[in-house]
mmCIF file of C-alpha atoms in Angstrom:
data_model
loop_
_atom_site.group_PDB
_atom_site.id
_atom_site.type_symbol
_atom_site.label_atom_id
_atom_site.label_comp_id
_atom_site.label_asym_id
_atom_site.label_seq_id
_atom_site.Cartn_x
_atom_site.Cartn_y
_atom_site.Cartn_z
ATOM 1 C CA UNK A 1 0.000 0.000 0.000
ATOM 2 C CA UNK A 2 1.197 3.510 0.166
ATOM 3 C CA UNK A 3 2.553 4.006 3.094
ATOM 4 C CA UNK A 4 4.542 0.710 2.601
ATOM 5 C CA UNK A 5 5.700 2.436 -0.227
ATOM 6 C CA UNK A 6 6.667 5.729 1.976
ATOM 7 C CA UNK A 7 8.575 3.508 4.359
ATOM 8 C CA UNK A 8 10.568 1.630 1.701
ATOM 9 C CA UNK A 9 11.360 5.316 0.180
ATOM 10 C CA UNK A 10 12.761 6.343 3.660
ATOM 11 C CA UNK A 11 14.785 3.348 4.161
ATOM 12 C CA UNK A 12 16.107 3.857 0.668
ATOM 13 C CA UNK A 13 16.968 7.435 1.192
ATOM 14 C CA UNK A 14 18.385 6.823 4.476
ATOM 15 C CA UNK A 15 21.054 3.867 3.052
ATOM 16 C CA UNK A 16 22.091 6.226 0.179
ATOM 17 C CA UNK A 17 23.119 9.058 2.923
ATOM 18 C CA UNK A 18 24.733 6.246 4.485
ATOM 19 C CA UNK A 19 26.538 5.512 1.174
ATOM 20 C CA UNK A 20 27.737 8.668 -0.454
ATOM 21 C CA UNK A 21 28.944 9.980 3.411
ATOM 22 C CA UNK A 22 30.292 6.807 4.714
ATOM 23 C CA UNK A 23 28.397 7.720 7.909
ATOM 24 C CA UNK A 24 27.593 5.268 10.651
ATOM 25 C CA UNK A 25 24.520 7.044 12.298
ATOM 26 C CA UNK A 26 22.015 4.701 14.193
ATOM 27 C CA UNK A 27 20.029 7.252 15.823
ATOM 28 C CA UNK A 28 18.527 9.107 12.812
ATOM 29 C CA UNK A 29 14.796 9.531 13.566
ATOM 30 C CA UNK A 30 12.875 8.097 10.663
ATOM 31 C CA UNK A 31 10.009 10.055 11.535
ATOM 32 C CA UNK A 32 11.555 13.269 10.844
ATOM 33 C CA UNK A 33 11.607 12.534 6.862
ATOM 34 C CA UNK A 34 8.466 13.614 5.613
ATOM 35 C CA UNK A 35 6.367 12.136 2.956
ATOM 36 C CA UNK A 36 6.418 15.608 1.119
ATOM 37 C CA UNK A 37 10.441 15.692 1.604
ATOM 38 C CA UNK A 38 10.834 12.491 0.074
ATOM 39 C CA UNK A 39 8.412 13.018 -2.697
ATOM 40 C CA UNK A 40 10.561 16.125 -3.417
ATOM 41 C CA UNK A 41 13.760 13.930 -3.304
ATOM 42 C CA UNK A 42 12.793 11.705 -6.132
ATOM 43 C CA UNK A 43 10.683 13.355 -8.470
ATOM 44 C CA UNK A 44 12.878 13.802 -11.756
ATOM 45 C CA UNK A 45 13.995 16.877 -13.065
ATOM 46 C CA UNK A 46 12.770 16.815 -17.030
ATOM 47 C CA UNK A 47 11.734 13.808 -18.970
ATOM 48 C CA UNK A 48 13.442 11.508 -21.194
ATOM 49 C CA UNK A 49 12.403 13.750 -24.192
ATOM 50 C CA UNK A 50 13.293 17.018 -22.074
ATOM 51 C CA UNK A 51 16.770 15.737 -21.720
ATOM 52 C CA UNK A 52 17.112 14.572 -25.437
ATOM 53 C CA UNK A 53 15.908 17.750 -26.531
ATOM 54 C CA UNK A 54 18.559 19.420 -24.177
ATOM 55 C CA UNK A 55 21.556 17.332 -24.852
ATOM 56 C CA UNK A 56 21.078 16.553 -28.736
ATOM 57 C CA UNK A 57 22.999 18.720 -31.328
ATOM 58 C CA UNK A 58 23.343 17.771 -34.837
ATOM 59 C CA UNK A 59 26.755 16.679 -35.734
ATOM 60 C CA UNK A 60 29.319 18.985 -37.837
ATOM 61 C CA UNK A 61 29.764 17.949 -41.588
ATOM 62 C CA UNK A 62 32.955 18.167 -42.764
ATOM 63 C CA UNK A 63 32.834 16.626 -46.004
ATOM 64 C CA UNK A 64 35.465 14.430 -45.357
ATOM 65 C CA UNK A 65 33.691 10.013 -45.048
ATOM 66 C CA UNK A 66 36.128 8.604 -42.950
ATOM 67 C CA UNK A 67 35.783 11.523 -40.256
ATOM 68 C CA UNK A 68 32.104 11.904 -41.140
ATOM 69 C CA UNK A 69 31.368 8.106 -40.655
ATOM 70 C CA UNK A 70 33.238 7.529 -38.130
ATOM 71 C CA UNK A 71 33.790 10.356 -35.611
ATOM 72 C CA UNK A 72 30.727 12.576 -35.185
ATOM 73 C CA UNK A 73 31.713 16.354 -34.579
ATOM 74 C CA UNK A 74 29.846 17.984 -31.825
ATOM 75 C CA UNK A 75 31.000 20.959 -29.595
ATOM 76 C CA UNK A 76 33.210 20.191 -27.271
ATOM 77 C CA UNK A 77 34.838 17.048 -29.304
ATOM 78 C CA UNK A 78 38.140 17.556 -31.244
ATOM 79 C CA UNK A 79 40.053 15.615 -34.146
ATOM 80 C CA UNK A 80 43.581 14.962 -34.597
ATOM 81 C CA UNK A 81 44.612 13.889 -37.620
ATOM 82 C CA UNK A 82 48.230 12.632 -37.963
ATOM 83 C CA UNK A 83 50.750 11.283 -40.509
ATOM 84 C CA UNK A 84 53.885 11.926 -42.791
ATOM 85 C CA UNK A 85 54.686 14.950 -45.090
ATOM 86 C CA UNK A 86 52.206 14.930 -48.482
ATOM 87 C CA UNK A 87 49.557 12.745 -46.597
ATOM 88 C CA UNK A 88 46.687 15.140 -47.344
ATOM 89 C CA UNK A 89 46.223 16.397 -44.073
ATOM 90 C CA UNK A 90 45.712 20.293 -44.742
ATOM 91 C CA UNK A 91 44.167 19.077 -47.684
ATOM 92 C CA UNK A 92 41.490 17.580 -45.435
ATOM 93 C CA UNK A 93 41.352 20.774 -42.867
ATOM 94 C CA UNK A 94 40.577 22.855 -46.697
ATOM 95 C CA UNK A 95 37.616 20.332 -47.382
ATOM 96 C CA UNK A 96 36.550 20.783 -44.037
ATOM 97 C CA UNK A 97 36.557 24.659 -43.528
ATOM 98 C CA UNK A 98 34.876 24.481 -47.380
ATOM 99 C CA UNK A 99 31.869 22.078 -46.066
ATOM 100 C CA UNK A 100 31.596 24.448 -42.967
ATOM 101 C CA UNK A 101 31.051 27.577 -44.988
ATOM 102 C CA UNK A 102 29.159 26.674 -47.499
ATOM 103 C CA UNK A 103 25.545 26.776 -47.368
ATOM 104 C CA UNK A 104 22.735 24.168 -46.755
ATOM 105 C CA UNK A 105 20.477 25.544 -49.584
ATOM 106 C CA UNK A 106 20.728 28.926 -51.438
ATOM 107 C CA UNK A 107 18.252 30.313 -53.752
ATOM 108 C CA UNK A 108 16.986 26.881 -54.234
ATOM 109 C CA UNK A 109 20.296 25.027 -55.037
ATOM 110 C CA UNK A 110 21.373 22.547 -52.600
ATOM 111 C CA UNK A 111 24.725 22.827 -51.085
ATOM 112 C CA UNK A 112 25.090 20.723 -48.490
ATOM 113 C CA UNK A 113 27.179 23.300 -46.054
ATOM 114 C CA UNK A 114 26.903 24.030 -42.288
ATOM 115 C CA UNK A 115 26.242 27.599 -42.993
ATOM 116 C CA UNK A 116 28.952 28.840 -40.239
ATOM 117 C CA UNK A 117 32.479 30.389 -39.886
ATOM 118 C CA UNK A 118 35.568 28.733 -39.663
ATOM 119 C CA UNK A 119 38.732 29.727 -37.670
ATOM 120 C CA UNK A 120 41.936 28.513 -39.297
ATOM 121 C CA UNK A 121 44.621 28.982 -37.142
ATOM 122 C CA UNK A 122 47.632 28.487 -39.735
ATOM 123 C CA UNK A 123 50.852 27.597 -37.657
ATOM 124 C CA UNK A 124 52.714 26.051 -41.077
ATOM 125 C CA UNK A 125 52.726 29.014 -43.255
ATOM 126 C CA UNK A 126 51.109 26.287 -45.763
ATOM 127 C CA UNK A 127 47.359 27.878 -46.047
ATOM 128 C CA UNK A 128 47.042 28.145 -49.276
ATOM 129 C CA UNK A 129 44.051 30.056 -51.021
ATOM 130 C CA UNK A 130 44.038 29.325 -54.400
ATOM 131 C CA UNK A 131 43.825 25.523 -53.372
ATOM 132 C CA UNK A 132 40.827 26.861 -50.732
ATOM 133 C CA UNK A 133 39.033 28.348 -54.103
ATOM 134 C CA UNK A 134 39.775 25.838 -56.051
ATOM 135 C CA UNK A 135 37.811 23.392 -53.951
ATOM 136 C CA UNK A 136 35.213 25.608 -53.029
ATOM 137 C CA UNK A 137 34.840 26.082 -57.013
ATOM 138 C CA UNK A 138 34.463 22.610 -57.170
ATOM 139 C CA UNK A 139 31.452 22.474 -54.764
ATOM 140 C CA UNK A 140 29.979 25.296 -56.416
ATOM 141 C CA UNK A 141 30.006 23.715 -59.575
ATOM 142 C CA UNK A 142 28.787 20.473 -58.484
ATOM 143 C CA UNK A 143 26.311 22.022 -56.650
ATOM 144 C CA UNK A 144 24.592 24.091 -59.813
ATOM 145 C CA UNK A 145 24.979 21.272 -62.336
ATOM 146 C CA UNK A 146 23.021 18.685 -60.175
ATOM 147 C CA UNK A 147 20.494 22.096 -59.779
ATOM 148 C CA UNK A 148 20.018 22.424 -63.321
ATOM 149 C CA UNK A 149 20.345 26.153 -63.242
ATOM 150 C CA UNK A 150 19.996 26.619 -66.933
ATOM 151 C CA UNK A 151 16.490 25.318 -66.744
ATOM 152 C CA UNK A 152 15.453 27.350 -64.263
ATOM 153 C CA UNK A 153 16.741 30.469 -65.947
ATOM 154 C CA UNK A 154 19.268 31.373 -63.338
ATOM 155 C CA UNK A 155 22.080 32.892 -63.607
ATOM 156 C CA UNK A 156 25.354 31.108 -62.934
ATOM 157 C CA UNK A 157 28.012 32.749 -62.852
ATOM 158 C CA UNK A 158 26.003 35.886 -60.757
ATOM 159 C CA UNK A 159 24.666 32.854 -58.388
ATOM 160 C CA UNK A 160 28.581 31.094 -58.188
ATOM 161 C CA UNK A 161 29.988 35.114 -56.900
ATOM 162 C CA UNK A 162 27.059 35.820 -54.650
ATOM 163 C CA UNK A 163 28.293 32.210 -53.074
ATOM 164 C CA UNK A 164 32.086 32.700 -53.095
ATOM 165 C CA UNK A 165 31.598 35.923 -51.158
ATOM 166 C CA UNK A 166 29.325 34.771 -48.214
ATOM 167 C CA UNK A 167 31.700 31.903 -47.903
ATOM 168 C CA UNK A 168 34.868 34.467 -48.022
ATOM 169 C CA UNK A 169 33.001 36.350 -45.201
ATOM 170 C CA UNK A 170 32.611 33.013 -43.415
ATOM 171 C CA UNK A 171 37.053 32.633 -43.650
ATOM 172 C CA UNK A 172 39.172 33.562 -40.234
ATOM 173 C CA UNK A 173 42.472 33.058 -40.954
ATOM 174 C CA UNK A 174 45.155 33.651 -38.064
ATOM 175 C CA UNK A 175 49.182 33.218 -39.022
ATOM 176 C CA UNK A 176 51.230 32.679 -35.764
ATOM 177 C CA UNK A 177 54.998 33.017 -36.645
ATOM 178 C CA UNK A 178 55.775 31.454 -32.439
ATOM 179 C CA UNK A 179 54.754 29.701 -29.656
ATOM 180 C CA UNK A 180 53.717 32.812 -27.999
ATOM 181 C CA UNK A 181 51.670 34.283 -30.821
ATOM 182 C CA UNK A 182 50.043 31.019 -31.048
ATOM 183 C CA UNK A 183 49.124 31.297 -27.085
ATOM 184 C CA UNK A 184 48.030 35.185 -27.003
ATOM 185 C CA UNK A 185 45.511 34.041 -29.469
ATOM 186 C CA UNK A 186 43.987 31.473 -27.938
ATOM 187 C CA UNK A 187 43.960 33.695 -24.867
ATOM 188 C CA UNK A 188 41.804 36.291 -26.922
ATOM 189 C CA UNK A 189 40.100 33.544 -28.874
ATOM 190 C CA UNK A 190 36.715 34.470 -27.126
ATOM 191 C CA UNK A 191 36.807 37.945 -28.431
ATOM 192 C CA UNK A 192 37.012 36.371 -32.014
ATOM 193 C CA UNK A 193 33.993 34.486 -31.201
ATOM 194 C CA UNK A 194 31.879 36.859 -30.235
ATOM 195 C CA UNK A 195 32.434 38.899 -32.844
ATOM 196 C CA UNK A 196 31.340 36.336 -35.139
ATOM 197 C CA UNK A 197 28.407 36.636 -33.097
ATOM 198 C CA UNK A 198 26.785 39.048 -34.706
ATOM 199 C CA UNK A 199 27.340 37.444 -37.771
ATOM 200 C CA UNK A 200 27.885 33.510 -38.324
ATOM 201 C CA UNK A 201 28.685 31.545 -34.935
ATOM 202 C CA UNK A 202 31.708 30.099 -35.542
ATOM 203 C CA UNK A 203 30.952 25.994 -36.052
ATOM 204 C CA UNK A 204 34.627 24.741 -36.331
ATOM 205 C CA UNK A 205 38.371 25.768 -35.566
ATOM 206 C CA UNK A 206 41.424 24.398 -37.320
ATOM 207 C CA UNK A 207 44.946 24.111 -36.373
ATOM 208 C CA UNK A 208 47.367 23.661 -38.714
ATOM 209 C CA UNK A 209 49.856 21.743 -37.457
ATOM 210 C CA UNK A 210 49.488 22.051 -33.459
ATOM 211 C CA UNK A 211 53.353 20.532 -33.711
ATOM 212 C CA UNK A 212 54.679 23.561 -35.591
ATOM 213 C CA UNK A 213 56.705 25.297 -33.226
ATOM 214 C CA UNK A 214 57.978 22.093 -31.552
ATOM 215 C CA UNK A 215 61.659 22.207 -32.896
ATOM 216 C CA UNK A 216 61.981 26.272 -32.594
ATOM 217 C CA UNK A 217 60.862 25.537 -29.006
ATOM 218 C CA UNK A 218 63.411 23.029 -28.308
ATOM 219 C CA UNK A 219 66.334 24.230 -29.841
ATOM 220 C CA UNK A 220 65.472 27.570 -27.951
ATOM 221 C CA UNK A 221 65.380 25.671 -24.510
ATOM 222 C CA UNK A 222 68.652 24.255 -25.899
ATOM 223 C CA UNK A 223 67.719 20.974 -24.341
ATOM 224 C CA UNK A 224 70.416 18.035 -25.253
ATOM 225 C CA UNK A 225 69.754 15.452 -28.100
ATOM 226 C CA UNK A 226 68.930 11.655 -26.628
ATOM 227 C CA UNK A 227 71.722 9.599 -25.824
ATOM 228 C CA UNK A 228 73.878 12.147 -27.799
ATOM 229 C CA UNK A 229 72.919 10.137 -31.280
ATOM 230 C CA UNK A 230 72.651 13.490 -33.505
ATOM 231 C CA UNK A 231 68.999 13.356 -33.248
ATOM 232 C CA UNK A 232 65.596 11.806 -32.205
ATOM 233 C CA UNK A 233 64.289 9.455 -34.544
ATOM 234 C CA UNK A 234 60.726 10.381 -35.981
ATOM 235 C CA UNK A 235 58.360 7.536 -36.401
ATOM 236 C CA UNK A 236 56.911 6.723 -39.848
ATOM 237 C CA UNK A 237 53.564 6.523 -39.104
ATOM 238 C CA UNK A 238 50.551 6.151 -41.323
ATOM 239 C CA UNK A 239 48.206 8.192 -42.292
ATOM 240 C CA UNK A 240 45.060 8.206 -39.239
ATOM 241 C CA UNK A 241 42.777 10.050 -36.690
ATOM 242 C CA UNK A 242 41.535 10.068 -33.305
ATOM 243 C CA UNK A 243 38.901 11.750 -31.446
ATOM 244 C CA UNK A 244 39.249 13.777 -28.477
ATOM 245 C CA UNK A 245 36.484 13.950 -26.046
#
């Protein structure tokens, strides 16, 4: 019945104070929990739908299948992609930052974009534009010819500039020469973003290469070579990613 039920709630509530406190109390007064109290102490804060509709955000595109498959991007969750010289990895942080920019649909074409700003923070000195147009072009392009724009009577190459320029507007790029310029950015980094406030949120940053600065650094701290063999050996690893949560 229900005050059975009460009881078994009070004995419950009492064992988990026991629990979490590692208290040995054997004169607590049952009586002094209330029915109301305990009510209180177990109704749920929001629903199983509340807390779905909280917690759920639609991943990041990047346009890239084996991040995209594999290694959904939501806030908070970083990618580090690793391997040799000429592996394609700035290629892939271009085909990213082009996804993120681009629009979902414009004027009736679909794009397949994010429709938000991207952050590049380029540590390499390898951004390179042309190759950023180039595969935005691409997009573009691919876009308009599934679209069928000549049917429609629009415009292409008026439709293809309007594009390129919201996506230009969409473009951070930050060149850090050091260590420290790398650092004083991130420490303003919050400025940047709500700047982009007003504008586009900004949906993704890139780093390219977080390692940059790692032999400037050393040789600066003028800290010894291992076991005095002329140099550390550099693994040959293969091209991969990981997540970080």
């Amino acid at each position: 019945n229900e005050r059975d039920t009460t009881a078994q709630f009070k004995i419950v509530f009492i064992e988990m104070r026991k629990t979490s406190f590692g208290a040995v109390r054997t004169s607590l007064d049952r009586s002094n929990l209330s029915e109301e109290y305990i009510r209180h102490f177990i109704q749920s804060n929001e629903t199983a739908s509340q807390l779905f509709a909280r917690t759920h955000v639609e991943p990041l595109r990047t346009g890239v299948p084996f991040i995209d498959r594999r290694c959904a991007l939501v806030p908070g969750r970083g990618v580090e992609i690793c391997g040799p010289a000429g592996s394609g990895k700035t290629e892939t942080l271009l085909m990213a930052a082009v996804t993120c920019v681009l629009p979902q649909e414009h004027r009736g074409v679909h794009y397949g974009g994010n429709a938000g700003s991207v952050l590049f923070y380029d540590l390499d000195g390898k951004f390179d534009m042309l190759r950023f147009m180039q595969i935005l072009e691409g997009r573009v392009v691919l876009a308009h010819s599934q679209a069928q724009l000549r049917r429609q009577h629009i415009n292409h190459e008026a439709l293809t500039a309007e594009i390129f320029e919201v996506c230009l507007e969409r473009l951070s790029v930050v060149r850090c020469t050091s260590s420290f310029e790398f650092l004083a950015s991130l420490k303003v980094i919050h400025k940047n973003l709500s700047a982009k406030q007003d504008q586009t949120a900004v949906r993704l940053i890139l780093v390219d290469s977080i390692g940059a600065f790692y032999w400037s650094d050393r040789s600066a701290r003028s800290t010894p070579l291992s076991n005095g063999s002329g140099g550390d050996k550099l693994p040959n690893h293969g091209v991969g990613f990981r997540c970080l949560h």
